[in-house]
Amino acid sequence: MSSFVLRGAVFADDSVADVLVADGRIVEIGNNLQGDEVIDCTGLRLLPGFVDLHTHLREPGFEASETVLTGSQSAALGGYTAVHAMANTNPVADNAAVVEMVRNLGARAGYVEVFPIGAVTKGLEGAQMAELGLMNQSQAQVKVFSDDGKCVSDALVMKRALEYVKSFDGVIAQHAQEPKLTDGSQMNDSELSAVLGLKGWPAVAEESIIARDVLLAEHTGARLHICHLSTAGSVEVIRWAKSRGINVTAEVTPHHLMLTEQLVSEYNPLYKVNPPLRKQSDVLALREALIDGTIDIIATDHAPHAAELKDCEFSAAAFGMVGLETAAAVAQNVLIESGRSNWQRFAEVMSHNPARIGRDENQGEAIAVGAVANLTLIDAEAVRTIAAQTASKSSNNPYQGLQLKGKVVHTIYRGQFTVRNSELQKVVSA
Amino acid sequence: MKHLLSTSELSREDAIHLLDLSDQMAEVNTREVKKLPTLRGKTVVNLFYEDSTRTKTSFELAAKRLSADLINFSAKGSSVSKGESLKDTALTLAAGGADAFVIRHSASGAAHTLANSGWINVAVVNAGDGTHEHPTQGLLDAMTMRRRIHGLGATAQRDLSGVSVLIVGDILHSRVARSNIHLLKLLGAKVTLVGPSTLMPHTELFEVDVNLDFDDALAANPDVVMMLRIQTERMSGNFFPSEREYVRNWGLTAERFARLKPKTLIMHPGPMIRGLEICSEAADSPQSTIVEQVANGISVRMAVLYSLISGERSLDV
Ligand SMILES: [Zn+2]
Ligand SMILES: [Zn+2]
């Protein structure tokens, strides 16, 4: 296999060096390195390949919206070298056969490493535990379990699942949504929902489940991860739990860091998402929590939907928005453009921490000699206008038409360019 | 004005204009030949996804009295029950050549979506969307108040400045309440919402008074008491414990009715449940406008259709 040098890239700590990659690994870091090819990376920020802990790839079952291949390509364009594929497919990823199939589809696509997430309960029905152990023991080696899209609302089921996955260092990723408090809910419960006549999704429906689950995590000693925090109150609960030493981690989506409920005013289903867009005060609390470490990671909750599922009346529309190709720009906005944080924190929330939560091997590692070359280079100064659709099969992109600062230039997965000069490359898959 | 989707989108000028025009239409409706040729050759599509004989009939009569052609589409027994989308239904019906769509739908915002999604280029009238708005009901209520308070023949250009209105009942689920709140405030009236706290939405953006105590609100001698329909299925949703408790606290009972000043108007959008939200003494009293509201509904809908699709601003009668 040939070697190449990334010349003059800027590391997260602002140091500048060359990186020599050969046989899929970083073999040397230094100055004036030579290889078969030298790629000028002057001014580009070199980061560990991004890891998304929350991606909906839709395959099997919803291939009109996304496939493992198109979702992987979208991820690569967004600077990702790994994604965790949510279990709410059809059939549901609640057994070894489905998770192995998704794992294999990911390997065949070859753009990112696809880690299947296993369902917590059979059919996501919240009642009978799925075969968590068998999924873990399968070739997919599942360590993250989630009924995402639905909440594991039964306290006993949640407690047992936490206890069970603890034995193999698994983690339950909870979609925190008390179902009865959100029956038929369409948007954030607020003064605005009252005027629009849309049924509200109150913050307490999220916060009460998180409060219960951090206590269950404390009780069981198991690892708990909370998906897509959306309210200031949720941040407070997580902060309290961490101060008690509870083993909990939390994610925030790019859209909850950028967008508010005001966008729903014209009933445009593009902005319909679950949990819903909240208020500016929530956005500010979430940004603060990402900066101060209360929130561990940014996860996209990339949720592609076919056009007809969004081209309809609001209450008939599907929840969700795509996000893989814009997440890094949002992270940059929150951490760097704000002047409040730095690229090391950026690398933590986009790569190191999600890989640590997922127990992903060879992902989210420090950029060091011997490490697998999963790398992303971004031009932090470039401003681009967001297209509705590129690699993803779906165009439910809430950022379309907006100008965002920061562009992924190269994505390198296992030493191979999946994206080069911001263009998808042909890859040799496993 | 291209569409009528919400009273919150009306300017004061538009609202007064529509009300003046409605009064002119009411005059036409008293004639022996209750028909104007003004919308001859125009087509109005009634697109009703919810059962509503009253509103649908009212729009039908309005369209016919203006000589428009009418297409009635109701979700029952149509392609909708086979799962056709709103978009495809609208495209199909618009293909036949339509000038206005009158839409009643269970989804809040459905009229907005129909008007603004770029599916069709036709005037849209919201005839009730979910728990959002019912703007022609708001207009007919304002028309009724103007005529009663200022007197027939003395309404032109007048607003409702200084008029105090109680809206009582299930505000949370009421599109009638929302349309009334925006319009009455636009016209200078003072609005107070009354009802159980479980049926009261967040009211910050409405900028109205809220009084959970009906008797306390009545003690301020309101000019208008508007009772809303209570759906008994709200009990199973635990919004209130029993009919008896509801009536005791928020029903317009004979005892409460007797305390009102004689000129206080009693309004109800219908259909009403006597003995629950309103007693017969009140419903059948001279202060009751319930029958007038129905008649005024036709005039308001004529005015709205005329304004949206005739291409003319004033009525030449
Ligand atoms: Zn979720
Ligand atoms: Zn999700």
JSON list of C-alpha atoms in Angstrom, two decimals, chain B residues 146-221:
[
{"chain": "B", "resi": 146, "resn": "ARG", "atom": "CA", "xyz": [-71.11, 45.34, 16.11]},
{"chain": "B", "resi": 147, "resn": "ARG", "atom": "CA", "xyz": [-74.69, 45.09, 14.96]},
{"chain": "B", "resi": 148, "resn": "ARG", "atom": "CA", "xyz": [-76.06, 44.57, 18.45]},
{"chain": "B", "resi": 149, "resn": "ILE", "atom": "CA", "xyz": [-73.91, 47.13, 20.20]},
{"chain": "B", "resi": 150, "resn": "HIS", "atom": "CA", "xyz": [-73.93, 49.94, 17.63]},
{"chain": "B", "resi": 151, "resn": "GLY", "atom": "CA", "xyz": [-77.31, 49.13, 16.08]},
{"chain": "B", "resi": 152, "resn": "LEU", "atom": "CA", "xyz": [-78.18, 48.17, 12.51]},
{"chain": "B", "resi": 153, "resn": "GLY", "atom": "CA", "xyz": [-77.29, 50.90, 10.06]},
{"chain": "B", "resi": 154, "resn": "ALA", "atom": "CA", "xyz": [-74.76, 52.41, 12.47]},
{"chain": "B", "resi": 155, "resn": "THR", "atom": "CA", "xyz": [-71.97, 49.90, 12.12]},
{"chain": "B", "resi": 156, "resn": "ALA", "atom": "CA", "xyz": [-69.98, 51.20, 9.16]},
{"chain": "B", "resi": 157, "resn": "GLN", "atom": "CA", "xyz": [-66.32, 51.82, 9.93]},
{"chain": "B", "resi": 158, "resn": "ARG", "atom": "CA", "xyz": [-66.94, 51.14, 13.63]},
{"chain": "B", "resi": 159, "resn": "ASP", "atom": "CA", "xyz": [-64.78, 48.91, 15.78]},
{"chain": "B", "resi": 160, "resn": "LEU", "atom": "CA", "xyz": [-65.40, 47.38, 19.21]},
{"chain": "B", "resi": 161, "resn": "SER", "atom": "CA", "xyz": [-63.37, 49.78, 21.32]},
{"chain": "B", "resi": 162, "resn": "GLY", "atom": "CA", "xyz": [-64.16, 49.50, 24.99]},
{"chain": "B", "resi": 163, "resn": "VAL", "atom": "CA", "xyz": [-66.33, 46.42, 24.65]},
{"chain": "B", "resi": 164, "resn": "SER", "atom": "CA", "xyz": [-65.53, 43.82, 27.32]},
{"chain": "B", "resi": 165, "resn": "VAL", "atom": "CA", "xyz": [-65.85, 40.19, 26.28]},
{"chain": "B", "resi": 166, "resn": "LEU", "atom": "CA", "xyz": [-65.63, 37.04, 28.37]},
{"chain": "B", "resi": 167, "resn": "ILE", "atom": "CA", "xyz": [-64.78, 33.88, 26.48]},
{"chain": "B", "resi": 168, "resn": "VAL", "atom": "CA", "xyz": [-65.71, 30.95, 28.68]},
{"chain": "B", "resi": 169, "resn": "GLY", "atom": "CA", "xyz": [-64.91, 27.24, 28.55]},
{"chain": "B", "resi": 170, "resn": "ASP", "atom": "CA", "xyz": [-62.45, 25.01, 26.73]},
{"chain": "B", "resi": 171, "resn": "ILE", "atom": "CA", "xyz": [-60.04, 27.65, 25.47]},
{"chain": "B", "resi": 172, "resn": "LEU", "atom": "CA", "xyz": [-57.24, 25.10, 25.03]},
{"chain": "B", "resi": 173, "resn": "HIS", "atom": "CA", "xyz": [-58.91, 23.17, 22.22]},
{"chain": "B", "resi": 174, "resn": "SER", "atom": "CA", "xyz": [-60.94, 26.02, 20.75]},
{"chain": "B", "resi": 175, "resn": "ARG", "atom": "CA", "xyz": [-60.17, 27.43, 17.34]},
{"chain": "B", "resi": 176, "resn": "VAL", "atom": "CA", "xyz": [-63.14, 29.74, 17.80]},
{"chain": "B", "resi": 177, "resn": "ALA", "atom": "CA", "xyz": [-61.51, 31.27, 20.86]},
{"chain": "B", "resi": 178, "resn": "ARG", "atom": "CA", "xyz": [-58.22, 31.86, 19.08]},
{"chain": "B", "resi": 179, "resn": "SER", "atom": "CA", "xyz": [-59.83, 33.59, 16.10]},
{"chain": "B", "resi": 180, "resn": "ASN", "atom": "CA", "xyz": [-61.95, 35.71, 18.42]},
{"chain": "B", "resi": 181, "resn": "ILE", "atom": "CA", "xyz": [-59.06, 36.71, 20.66]},
{"chain": "B", "resi": 182, "resn": "HIS", "atom": "CA", "xyz": [-56.96, 38.09, 17.80]},
{"chain": "B", "resi": 183, "resn": "LEU", "atom": "CA", "xyz": [-59.84, 39.84, 16.05]},
{"chain": "B", "resi": 184, "resn": "LEU", "atom": "CA", "xyz": [-61.51, 41.30, 19.12]},
{"chain": "B", "resi": 185, "resn": "LYS", "atom": "CA", "xyz": [-58.22, 42.72, 20.31]},
{"chain": "B", "resi": 186, "resn": "LEU", "atom": "CA", "xyz": [-57.56, 44.15, 16.86]},
{"chain": "B", "resi": 187, "resn": "LEU", "atom": "CA", "xyz": [-60.93, 45.87, 17.07]},
{"chain": "B", "resi": 188, "resn": "GLY", "atom": "CA", "xyz": [-60.22, 47.36, 20.48]},
{"chain": "B", "resi": 189, "resn": "ALA", "atom": "CA", "xyz": [-62.27, 45.04, 22.67]},
{"chain": "B", "resi": 190, "resn": "LYS", "atom": "CA", "xyz": [-61.06, 43.87, 26.07]},
{"chain": "B", "resi": 191, "resn": "VAL", "atom": "CA", "xyz": [-60.94, 40.08, 26.22]},
{"chain": "B", "resi": 192, "resn": "THR", "atom": "CA", "xyz": [-60.94, 37.93, 29.34]},
{"chain": "B", "resi": 193, "resn": "LEU", "atom": "CA", "xyz": [-60.61, 34.16, 29.17]},
{"chain": "B", "resi": 194, "resn": "VAL", "atom": "CA", "xyz": [-62.46, 32.05, 31.72]},
{"chain": "B", "resi": 195, "resn": "GLY", "atom": "CA", "xyz": [-62.32, 28.33, 32.29]},
{"chain": "B", "resi": 196, "resn": "PRO", "atom": "CA", "xyz": [-60.67, 25.53, 34.23]},
{"chain": "B", "resi": 197, "resn": "SER", "atom": "CA", "xyz": [-56.88, 25.79, 34.39]},
{"chain": "B", "resi": 198, "resn": "THR", "atom": "CA", "xyz": [-56.58, 22.45, 32.61]},
{"chain": "B", "resi": 199, "resn": "LEU", "atom": "CA", "xyz": [-58.37, 23.88, 29.58]},
{"chain": "B", "resi": 200, "resn": "MET", "atom": "CA", "xyz": [-56.43, 27.15, 29.55]},
{"chain": "B", "resi": 201, "resn": "PRO", "atom": "CA", "xyz": [-53.50, 27.35, 27.11]},
{"chain": "B", "resi": 202, "resn": "HIS", "atom": "CA", "xyz": [-50.37, 29.43, 27.67]},
{"chain": "B", "resi": 203, "resn": "THR", "atom": "CA", "xyz": [-51.77, 32.91, 27.11]},
{"chain": "B", "resi": 204, "resn": "GLU", "atom": "CA", "xyz": [-48.65, 35.10, 27.14]},
{"chain": "B", "resi": 205, "resn": "LEU", "atom": "CA", "xyz": [-48.69, 35.75, 23.40]},
{"chain": "B", "resi": 206, "resn": "PHE", "atom": "CA", "xyz": [-52.43, 36.36, 23.30]},
{"chain": "B", "resi": 207, "resn": "GLU", "atom": "CA", "xyz": [-52.02, 39.27, 25.70]},
{"chain": "B", "resi": 208, "resn": "VAL", "atom": "CA", "xyz": [-55.43, 38.85, 27.29]},
{"chain": "B", "resi": 209, "resn": "ASP", "atom": "CA", "xyz": [-56.67, 38.65, 30.84]},
{"chain": "B", "resi": 210, "resn": "VAL", "atom": "CA", "xyz": [-57.33, 35.27, 32.36]},
{"chain": "B", "resi": 211, "resn": "ASN", "atom": "CA", "xyz": [-59.73, 34.69, 35.20]},
{"chain": "B", "resi": 212, "resn": "LEU", "atom": "CA", "xyz": [-60.32, 31.12, 36.31]},
{"chain": "B", "resi": 213, "resn": "ASP", "atom": "CA", "xyz": [-63.22, 32.25, 38.48]},
{"chain": "B", "resi": 214, "resn": "PHE", "atom": "CA", "xyz": [-66.34, 32.74, 36.36]},
{"chain": "B", "resi": 215, "resn": "ASP", "atom": "CA", "xyz": [-68.29, 34.50, 39.09]},
{"chain": "B", "resi": 216, "resn": "ASP", "atom": "CA", "xyz": [-65.48, 36.92, 39.71]},
{"chain": "B", "resi": 217, "resn": "ALA", "atom": "CA", "xyz": [-65.27, 37.66, 35.98]},
{"chain": "B", "resi": 218, "resn": "LEU", "atom": "CA", "xyz": [-69.04, 38.17, 35.77]},
{"chain": "B", "resi": 219, "resn": "ALA", "atom": "CA", "xyz": [-68.90, 40.64, 38.66]},
{"chain": "B", "resi": 220, "resn": "ALA", "atom": "CA", "xyz": [-67.05, 43.04, 36.34]},
{"chain": "B", "resi": 221, "resn": "ASN", "atom": "CA", "xyz": [-70.25, 43.34, 34.24]}
]
